[in-house]
Tab-separated table of C-alpha atoms and ligand atoms in Angstrom:
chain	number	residue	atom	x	y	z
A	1	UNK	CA	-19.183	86.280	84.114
A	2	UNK	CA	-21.890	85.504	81.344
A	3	UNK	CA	-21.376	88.523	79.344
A	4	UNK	CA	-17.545	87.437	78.586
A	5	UNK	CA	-18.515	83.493	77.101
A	6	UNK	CA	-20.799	85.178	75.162
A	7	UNK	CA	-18.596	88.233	74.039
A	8	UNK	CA	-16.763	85.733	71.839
A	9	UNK	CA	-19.854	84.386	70.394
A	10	UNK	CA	-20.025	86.694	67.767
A	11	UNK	CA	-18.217	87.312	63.910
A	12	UNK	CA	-15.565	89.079	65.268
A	13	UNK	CA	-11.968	87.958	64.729
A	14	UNK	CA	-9.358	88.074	67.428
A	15	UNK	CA	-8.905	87.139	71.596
A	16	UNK	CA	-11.445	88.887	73.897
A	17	UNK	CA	-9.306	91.227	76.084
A	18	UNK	CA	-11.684	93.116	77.572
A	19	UNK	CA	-14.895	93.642	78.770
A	20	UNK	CA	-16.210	96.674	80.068
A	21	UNK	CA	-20.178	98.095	81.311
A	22	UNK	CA	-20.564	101.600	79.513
A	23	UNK	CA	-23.296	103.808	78.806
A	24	UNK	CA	-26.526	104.680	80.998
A	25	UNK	CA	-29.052	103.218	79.553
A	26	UNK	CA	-32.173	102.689	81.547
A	27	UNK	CA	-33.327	99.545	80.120
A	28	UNK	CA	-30.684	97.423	78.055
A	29	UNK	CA	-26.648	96.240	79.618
A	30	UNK	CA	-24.362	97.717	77.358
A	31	UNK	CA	-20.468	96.837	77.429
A	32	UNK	CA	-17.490	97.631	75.326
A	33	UNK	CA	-15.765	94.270	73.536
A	34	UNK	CA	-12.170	94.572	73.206
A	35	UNK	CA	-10.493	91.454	71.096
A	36	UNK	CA	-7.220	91.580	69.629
A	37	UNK	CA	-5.164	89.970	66.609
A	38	UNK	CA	-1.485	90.063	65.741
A	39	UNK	CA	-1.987	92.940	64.158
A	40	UNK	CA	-5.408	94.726	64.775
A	41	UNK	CA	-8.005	95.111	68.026
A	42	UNK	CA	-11.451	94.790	67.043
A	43	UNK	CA	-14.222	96.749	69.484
A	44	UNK	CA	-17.960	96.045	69.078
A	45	UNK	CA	-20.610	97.200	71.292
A	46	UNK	CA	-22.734	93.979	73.338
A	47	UNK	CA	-26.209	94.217	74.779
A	48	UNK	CA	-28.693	92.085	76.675
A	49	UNK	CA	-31.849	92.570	75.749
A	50	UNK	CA	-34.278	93.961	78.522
A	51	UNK	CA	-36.996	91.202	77.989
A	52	UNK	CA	-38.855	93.116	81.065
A	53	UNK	CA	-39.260	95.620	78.523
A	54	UNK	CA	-39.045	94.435	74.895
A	55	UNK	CA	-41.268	91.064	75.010
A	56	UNK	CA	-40.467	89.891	71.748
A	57	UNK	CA	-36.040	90.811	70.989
A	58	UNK	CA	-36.288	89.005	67.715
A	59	UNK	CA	-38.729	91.090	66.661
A	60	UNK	CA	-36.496	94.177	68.145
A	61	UNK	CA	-33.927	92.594	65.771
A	62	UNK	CA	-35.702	92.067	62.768
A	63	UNK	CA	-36.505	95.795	62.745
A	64	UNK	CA	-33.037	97.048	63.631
A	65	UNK	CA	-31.424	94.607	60.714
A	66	UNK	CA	-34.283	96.069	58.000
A	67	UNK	CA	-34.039	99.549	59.242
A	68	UNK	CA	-29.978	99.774	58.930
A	69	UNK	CA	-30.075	97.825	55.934
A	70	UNK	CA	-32.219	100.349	54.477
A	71	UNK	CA	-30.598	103.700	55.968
A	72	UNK	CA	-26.983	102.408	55.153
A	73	UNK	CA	-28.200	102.188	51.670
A	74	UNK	CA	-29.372	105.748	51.803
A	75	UNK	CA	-26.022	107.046	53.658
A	76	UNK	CA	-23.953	105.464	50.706
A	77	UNK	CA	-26.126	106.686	48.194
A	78	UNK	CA	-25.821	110.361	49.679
A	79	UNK	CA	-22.179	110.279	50.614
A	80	UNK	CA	-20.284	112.262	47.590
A	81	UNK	CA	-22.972	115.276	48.641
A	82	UNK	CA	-23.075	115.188	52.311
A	83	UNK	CA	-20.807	117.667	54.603
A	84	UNK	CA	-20.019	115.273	56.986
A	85	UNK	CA	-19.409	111.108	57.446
A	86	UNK	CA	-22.849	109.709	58.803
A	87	UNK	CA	-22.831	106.468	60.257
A	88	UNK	CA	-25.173	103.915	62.365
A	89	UNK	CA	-24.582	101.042	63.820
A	90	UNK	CA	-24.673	97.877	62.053
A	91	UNK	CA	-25.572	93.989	63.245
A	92	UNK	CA	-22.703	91.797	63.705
A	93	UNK	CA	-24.095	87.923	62.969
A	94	UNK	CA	-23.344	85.420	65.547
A	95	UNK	CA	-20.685	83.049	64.045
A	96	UNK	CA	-24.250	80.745	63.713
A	97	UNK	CA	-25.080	83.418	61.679
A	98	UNK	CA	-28.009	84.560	63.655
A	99	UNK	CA	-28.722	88.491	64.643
A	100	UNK	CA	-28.280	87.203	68.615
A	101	UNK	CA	-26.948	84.702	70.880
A	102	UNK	CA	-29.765	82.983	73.511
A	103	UNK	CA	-27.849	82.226	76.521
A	104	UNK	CA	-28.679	79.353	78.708
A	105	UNK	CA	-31.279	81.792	81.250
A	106	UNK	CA	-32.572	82.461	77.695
A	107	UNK	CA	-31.151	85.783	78.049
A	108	UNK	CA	-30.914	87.582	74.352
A	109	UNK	CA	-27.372	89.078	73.372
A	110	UNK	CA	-26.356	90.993	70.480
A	111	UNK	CA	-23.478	92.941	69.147
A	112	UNK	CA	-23.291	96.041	67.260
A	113	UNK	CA	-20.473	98.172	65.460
A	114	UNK	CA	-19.058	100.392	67.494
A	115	UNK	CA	-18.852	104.242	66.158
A	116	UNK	CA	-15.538	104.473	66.694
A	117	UNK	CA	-14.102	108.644	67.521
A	118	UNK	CA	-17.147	109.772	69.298
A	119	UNK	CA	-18.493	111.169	72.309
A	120	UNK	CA	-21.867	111.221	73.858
A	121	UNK	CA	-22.945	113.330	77.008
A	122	UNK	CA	-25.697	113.360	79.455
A	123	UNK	CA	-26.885	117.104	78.301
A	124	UNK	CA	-26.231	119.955	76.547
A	125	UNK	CA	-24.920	123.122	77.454
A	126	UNK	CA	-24.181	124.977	74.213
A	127	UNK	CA	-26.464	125.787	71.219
A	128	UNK	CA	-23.901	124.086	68.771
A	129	UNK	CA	-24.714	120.890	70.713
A	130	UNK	CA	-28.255	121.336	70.641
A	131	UNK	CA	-28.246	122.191	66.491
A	132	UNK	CA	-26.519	118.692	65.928
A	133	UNK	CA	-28.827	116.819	68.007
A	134	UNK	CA	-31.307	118.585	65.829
A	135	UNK	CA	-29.764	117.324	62.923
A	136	UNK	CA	-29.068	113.959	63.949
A	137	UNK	CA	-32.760	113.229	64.511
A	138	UNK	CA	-33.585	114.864	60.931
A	139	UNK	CA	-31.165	113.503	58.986
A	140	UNK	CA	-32.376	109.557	60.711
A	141	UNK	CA	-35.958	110.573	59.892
A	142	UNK	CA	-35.266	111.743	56.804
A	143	UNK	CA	-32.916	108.552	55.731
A	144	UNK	CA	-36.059	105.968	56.754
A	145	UNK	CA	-38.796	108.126	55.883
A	146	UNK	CA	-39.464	105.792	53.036
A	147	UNK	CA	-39.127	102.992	54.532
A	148	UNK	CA	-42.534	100.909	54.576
A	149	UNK	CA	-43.895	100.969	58.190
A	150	UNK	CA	-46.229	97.586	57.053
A	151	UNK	CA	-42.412	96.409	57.195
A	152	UNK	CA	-41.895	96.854	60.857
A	153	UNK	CA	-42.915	95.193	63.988
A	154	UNK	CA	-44.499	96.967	66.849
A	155	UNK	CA	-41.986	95.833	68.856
A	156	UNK	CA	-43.301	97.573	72.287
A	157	UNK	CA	-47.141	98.285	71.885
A	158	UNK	CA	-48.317	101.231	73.728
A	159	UNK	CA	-44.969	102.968	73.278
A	160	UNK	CA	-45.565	106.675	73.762
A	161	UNK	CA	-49.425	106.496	73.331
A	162	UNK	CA	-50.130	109.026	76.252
A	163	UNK	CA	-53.447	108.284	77.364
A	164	UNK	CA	-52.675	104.540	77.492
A	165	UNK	CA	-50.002	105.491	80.439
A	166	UNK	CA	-52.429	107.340	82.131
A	167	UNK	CA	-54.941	104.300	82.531
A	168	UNK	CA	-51.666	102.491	83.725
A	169	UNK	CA	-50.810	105.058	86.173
A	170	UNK	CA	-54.520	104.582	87.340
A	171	UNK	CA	-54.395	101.114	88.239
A	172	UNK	CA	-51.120	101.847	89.623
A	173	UNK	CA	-52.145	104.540	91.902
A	174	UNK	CA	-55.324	102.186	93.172
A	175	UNK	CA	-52.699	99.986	94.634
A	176	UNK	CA	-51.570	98.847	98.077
A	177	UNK	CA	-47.885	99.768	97.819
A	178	UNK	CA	-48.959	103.402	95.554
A	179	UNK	CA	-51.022	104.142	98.328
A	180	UNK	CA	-48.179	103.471	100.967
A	181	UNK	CA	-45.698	105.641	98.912
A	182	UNK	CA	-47.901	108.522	98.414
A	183	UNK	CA	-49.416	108.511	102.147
A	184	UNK	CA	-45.470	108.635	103.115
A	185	UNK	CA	-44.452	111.531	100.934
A	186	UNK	CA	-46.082	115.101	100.063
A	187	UNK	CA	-43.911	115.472	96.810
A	188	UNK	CA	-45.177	112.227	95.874
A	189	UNK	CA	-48.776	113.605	96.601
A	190	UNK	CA	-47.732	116.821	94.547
A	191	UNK	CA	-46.690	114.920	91.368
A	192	UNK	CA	-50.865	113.053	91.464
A	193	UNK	CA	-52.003	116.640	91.838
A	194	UNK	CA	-49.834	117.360	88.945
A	195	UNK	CA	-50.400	114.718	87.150
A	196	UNK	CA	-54.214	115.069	87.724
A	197	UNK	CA	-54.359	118.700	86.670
A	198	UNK	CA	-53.315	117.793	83.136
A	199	UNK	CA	-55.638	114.700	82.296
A	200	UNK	CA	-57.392	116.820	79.476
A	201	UNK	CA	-54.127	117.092	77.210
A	202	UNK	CA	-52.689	113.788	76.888
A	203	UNK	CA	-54.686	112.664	74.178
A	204	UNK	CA	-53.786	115.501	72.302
A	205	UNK	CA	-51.216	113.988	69.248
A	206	UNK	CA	-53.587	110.719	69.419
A	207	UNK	CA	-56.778	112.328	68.717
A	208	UNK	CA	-54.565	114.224	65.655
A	209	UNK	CA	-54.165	110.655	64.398
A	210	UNK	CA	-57.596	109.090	64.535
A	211	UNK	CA	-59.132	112.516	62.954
A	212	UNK	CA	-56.122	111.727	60.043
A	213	UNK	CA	-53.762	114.827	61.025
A	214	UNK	CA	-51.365	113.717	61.399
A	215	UNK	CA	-49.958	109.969	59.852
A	216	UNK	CA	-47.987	106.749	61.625
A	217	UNK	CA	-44.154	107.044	59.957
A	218	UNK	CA	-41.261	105.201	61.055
A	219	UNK	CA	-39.120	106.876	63.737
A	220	UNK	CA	-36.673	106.478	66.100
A	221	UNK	CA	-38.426	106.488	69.259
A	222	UNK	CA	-35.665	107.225	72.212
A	223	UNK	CA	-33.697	109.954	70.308
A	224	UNK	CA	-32.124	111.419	73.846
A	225	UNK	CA	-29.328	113.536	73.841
A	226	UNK	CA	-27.069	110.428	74.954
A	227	UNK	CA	-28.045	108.371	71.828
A	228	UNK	CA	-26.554	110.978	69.153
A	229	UNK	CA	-23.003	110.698	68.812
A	230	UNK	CA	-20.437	113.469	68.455
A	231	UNK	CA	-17.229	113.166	66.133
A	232	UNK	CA	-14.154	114.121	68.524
A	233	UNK	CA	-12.746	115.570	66.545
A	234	UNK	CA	-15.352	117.849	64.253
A	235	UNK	CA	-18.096	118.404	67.215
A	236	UNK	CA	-20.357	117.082	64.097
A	237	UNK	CA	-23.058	114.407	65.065
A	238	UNK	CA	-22.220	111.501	62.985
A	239	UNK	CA	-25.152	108.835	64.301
A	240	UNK	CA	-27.738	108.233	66.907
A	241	UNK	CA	-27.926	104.800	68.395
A	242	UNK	CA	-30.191	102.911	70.479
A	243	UNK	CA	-32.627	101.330	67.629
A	244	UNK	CA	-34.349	99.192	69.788
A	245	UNK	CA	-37.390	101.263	69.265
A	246	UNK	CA	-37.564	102.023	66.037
A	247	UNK	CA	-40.905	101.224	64.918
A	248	UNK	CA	-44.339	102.687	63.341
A	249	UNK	CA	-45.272	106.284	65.328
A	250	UNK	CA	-45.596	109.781	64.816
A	251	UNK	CA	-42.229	111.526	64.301
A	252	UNK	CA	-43.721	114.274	67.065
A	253	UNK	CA	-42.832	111.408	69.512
A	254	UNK	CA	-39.184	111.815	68.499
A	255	UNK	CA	-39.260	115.773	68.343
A	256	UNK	CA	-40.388	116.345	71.511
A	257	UNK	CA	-38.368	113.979	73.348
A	258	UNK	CA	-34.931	115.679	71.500
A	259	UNK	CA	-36.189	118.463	72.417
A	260	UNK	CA	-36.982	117.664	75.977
A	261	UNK	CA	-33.494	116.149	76.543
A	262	UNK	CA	-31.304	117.993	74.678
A	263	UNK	CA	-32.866	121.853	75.899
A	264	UNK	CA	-32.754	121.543	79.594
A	265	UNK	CA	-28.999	122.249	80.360
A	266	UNK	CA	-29.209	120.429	84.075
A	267	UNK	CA	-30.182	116.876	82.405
A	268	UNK	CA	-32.739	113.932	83.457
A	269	UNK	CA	-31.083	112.837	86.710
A	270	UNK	CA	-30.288	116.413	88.296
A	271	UNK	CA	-31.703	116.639	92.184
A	272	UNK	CA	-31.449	120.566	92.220
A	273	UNK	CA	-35.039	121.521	90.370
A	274	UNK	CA	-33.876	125.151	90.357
A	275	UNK	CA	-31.890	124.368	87.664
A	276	UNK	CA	-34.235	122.601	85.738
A	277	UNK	CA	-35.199	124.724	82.430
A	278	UNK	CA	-36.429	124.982	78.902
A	279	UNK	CA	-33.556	126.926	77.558
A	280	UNK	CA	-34.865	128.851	74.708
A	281	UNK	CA	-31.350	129.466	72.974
A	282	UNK	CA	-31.019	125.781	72.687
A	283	UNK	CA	-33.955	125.246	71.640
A	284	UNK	CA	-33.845	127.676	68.400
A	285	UNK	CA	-30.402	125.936	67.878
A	286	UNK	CA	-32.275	122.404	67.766
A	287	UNK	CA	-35.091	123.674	65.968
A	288	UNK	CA	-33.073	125.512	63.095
A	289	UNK	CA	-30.958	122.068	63.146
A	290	UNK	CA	-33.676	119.799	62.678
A	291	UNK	CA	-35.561	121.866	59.846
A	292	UNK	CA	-32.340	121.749	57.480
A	293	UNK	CA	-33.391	118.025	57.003
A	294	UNK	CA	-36.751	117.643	57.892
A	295	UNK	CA	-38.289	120.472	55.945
A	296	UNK	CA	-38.941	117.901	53.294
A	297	UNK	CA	-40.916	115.550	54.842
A	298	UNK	CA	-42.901	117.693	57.637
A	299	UNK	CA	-46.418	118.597	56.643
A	300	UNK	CA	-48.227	121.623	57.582
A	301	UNK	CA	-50.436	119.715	59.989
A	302	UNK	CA	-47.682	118.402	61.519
A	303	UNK	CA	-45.925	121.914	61.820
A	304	UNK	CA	-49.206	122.833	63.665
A	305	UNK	CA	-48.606	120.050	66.779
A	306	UNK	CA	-45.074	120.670	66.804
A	307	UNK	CA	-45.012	122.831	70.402
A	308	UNK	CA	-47.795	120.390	71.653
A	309	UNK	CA	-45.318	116.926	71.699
A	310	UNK	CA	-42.790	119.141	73.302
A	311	UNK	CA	-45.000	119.659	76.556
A	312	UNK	CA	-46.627	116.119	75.776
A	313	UNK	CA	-43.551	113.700	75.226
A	314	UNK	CA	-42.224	115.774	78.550
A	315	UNK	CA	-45.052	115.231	80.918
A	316	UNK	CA	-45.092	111.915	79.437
A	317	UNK	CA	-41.782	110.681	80.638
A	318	UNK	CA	-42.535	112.557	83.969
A	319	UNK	CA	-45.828	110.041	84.186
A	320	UNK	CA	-43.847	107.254	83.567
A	321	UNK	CA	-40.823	107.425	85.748
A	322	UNK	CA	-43.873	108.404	88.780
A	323	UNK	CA	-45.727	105.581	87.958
A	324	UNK	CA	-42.706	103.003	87.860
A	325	UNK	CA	-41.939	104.501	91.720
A	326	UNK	CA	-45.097	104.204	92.252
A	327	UNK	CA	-45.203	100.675	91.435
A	328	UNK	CA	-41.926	99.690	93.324
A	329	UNK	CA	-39.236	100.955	90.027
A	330	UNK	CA	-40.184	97.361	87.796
A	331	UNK	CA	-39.186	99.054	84.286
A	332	UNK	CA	-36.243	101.417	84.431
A	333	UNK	CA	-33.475	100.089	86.430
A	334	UNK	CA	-32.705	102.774	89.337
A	335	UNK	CA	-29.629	103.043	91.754
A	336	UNK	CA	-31.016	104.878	94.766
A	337	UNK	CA	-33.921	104.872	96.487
A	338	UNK	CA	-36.417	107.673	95.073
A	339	UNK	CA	-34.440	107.883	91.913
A	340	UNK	CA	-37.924	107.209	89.223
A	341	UNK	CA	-39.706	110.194	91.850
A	342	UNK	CA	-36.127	112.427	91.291
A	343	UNK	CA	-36.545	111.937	87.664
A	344	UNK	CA	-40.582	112.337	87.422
A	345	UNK	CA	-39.970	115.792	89.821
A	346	UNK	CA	-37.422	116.708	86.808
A	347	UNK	CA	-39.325	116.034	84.056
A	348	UNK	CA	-42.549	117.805	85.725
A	349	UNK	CA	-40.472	120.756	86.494
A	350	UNK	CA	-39.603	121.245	82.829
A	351	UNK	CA	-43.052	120.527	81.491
A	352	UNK	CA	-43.927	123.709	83.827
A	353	UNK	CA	-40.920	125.605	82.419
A	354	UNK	CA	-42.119	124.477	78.766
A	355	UNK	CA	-45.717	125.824	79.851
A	356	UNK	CA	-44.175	129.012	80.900
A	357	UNK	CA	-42.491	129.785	77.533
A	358	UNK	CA	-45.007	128.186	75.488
A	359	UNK	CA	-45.497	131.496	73.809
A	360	UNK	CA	-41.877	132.352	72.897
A	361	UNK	CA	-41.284	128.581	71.874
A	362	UNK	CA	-44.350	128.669	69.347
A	363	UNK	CA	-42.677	132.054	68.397
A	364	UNK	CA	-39.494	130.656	67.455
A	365	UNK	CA	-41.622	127.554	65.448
A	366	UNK	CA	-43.003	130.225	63.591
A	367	UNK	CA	-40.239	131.843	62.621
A	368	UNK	CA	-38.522	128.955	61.441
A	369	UNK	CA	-40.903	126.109	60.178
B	401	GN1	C1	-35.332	104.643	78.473
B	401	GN1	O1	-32.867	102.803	78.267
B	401	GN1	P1	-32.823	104.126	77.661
B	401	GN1	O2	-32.117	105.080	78.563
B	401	GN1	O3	-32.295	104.108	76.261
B	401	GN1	C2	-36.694	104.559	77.798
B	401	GN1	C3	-37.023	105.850	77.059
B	401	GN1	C4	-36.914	107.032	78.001
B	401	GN1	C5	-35.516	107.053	78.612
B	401	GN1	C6	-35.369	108.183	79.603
B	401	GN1	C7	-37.594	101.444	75.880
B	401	GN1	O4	-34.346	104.679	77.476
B	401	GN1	O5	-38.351	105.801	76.561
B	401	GN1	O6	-37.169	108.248	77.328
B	401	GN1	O7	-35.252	105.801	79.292
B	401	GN1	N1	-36.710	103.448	76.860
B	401	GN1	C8	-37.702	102.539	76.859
B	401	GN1	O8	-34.055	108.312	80.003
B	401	GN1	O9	-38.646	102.598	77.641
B	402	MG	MG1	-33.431	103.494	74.577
């Protein structure tokens, strides 16, 4: 197997014992390394690189080396004051001293520090859960906040810019094969109506750029309740993972999509939509989470489009996933049949649930921001 003569590729001392796929990631191949000394086992964390998806992994790199430089520095810095042990992952060199190993498909590997004692789950059920994932995101913001965006690459252009999926989803829909798969199913046709009774909103956070509302920061980018890890032991998040997408946005990008993850207890790939909820207890737990580090750095304007990412960053994913079945599932890797129209039916449903409670969520904004 390719992953294992490249698993000992990296600076990492000690005999590769095993190799193992973990995570769910919808884009990247993650494993767990296992090598072993005389005295010590070493575990990293591998990846291929989707180059479907990221066109340019150096560039991936470069930002995930500079951003962790940068936030380590802060973590140190903050340590004697902090309640808690934050970590992130860190880039292990390849023994050529590169951040990633080409292999001979020109496949692009690399290997990250493992944080060791943790657990990360699928969704969240209790508010104590949603406060740390809350908190996770803030404190990451907060950590690269100063970091110069002029110093990052836009490593996947387009990247939650609403209205630009829409105009895909367009061409997709005028297609042979979209036309065959919504002709063949009347929840497919339900989703278009869906989708087409919302065309008026989605340029809603964009338009709050160009009129200068709201600015371009650095941010995360994928902050889902399965990239923030939980310390076994406390139940405190310690780090969020996943920094392939860390790049110049607007930090409502990263809000809403915690908040669409981590607040609807029956997760992303449920098939029962009955189940399927903006739960407003875990949402006050995230929110109150969040604030106690990003009270600092959120302006007044961007208080204001707070609620509107939530419903946007939401009905966004929902597009996406219903395009990409639409288009014969090219982007996020699937394991059944129908699984990208499962997952846009999900993330629909919630948008609707976030519509319904749109007045007790801006409530509970209020009260807190
Ligand atoms: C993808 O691969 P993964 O699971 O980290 C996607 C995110 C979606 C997420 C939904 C680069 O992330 O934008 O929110 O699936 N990442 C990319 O589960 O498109
Ligand atoms: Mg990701």
């Amino acid at each position: 197997m390719i992953a294992e003569t490249i698993a000992t590729q990296f600076d990492v001392p000690g005999r590769l014992v095993a190799l193992e796929p973990i995570g769910s990631g919808n884009v990247n191949d993650t494993y767990r390394v296992i090598l072993r000394t005389t005295f010590s086992e070493e575990q990293y964390i591998l990846q291929r690189i989707n180059q479907t998806v990221f066109k340019d992994p150096a560039a991936v790199m470069s930002n995930m080396k500079a951003v962790t430089d940068h936030a380590h520095c802060r973590i140190q810095a903050e340590a004697d004051e902090a309640d808690r042990i934050w970590q992130l992952p860190r880039v292990i060199s390849a023994l050529n001293g590169d951040d990633f190993v080409i292999d001979g498909q020109g496949e692009y590997w690399r290997a990250l520090s493992l944080i060791a004692s943790t657990t990360n789950y699928e969704k969240v059920s209790i508010p104590e859960h949603a406060a740390e994932a809350g908190l996770v995101l803030g404190h990451f913001q907060r950590i690269i906040s100063d970091f110069p965006i002029d110093g990052l690459e836009d490593t996947l252009p387009g990247f939650h810019i609403t209205p630009g999926y829409l105009r895909q989803y367009d061409g997709i829909v005028d297609s042979d094969g979209a036309q065959q798969r919504l002709s063949a199913s009347s929840e497919a046709r339900r989703l278009h109506n869906f989708v087409t009774e919302r065309r008026d909103f989605v340029d809603v956070l964009e338009s709050a750029l160009e009129r200068g509302d709201l600015q371009l920061r650095p941010i995360h980018g994928d902050p889902k309740i399965t990239n923030v890890m939980i310390d076994t032991f406390t139940g405190k998040g310690t780090s969020i993972v996943d920094l392939d997408t860390v790049k110049p946005g607007l930090i409502h990008y990263d809000f809403g999509d915690a908040v669409r993850s981590s607040c609807n207890p029956a997760g992303e790939e449920t098939t029962d939509l009955s189940e399927v909820l903006l739960d407003l207890d875990l949402f006050e737990a995230l929110v109150r989470g969040y604030l106690k580090e990003a009270t600092g750095f959120l302006t007044e304007a961007d208080k204001t489009y707070l609620f509107d990412s939530i419903r946007l960053i939401t009905f966004e994913l929902g597009l996406r996933f219903f395009a990409d079945y639409l288009a014969g599932d090219i982007y996020f890797k699937t394991s059944y049949d129908g699984q990208n129209l499962n997952r846009a039916r999900v993330q629909f449903s919630l948008c609707e649930s976030i519509e319904a409670r749109g007045n007790k969520m801006r409530e509970i904004l209020e009260r807190h921001c």
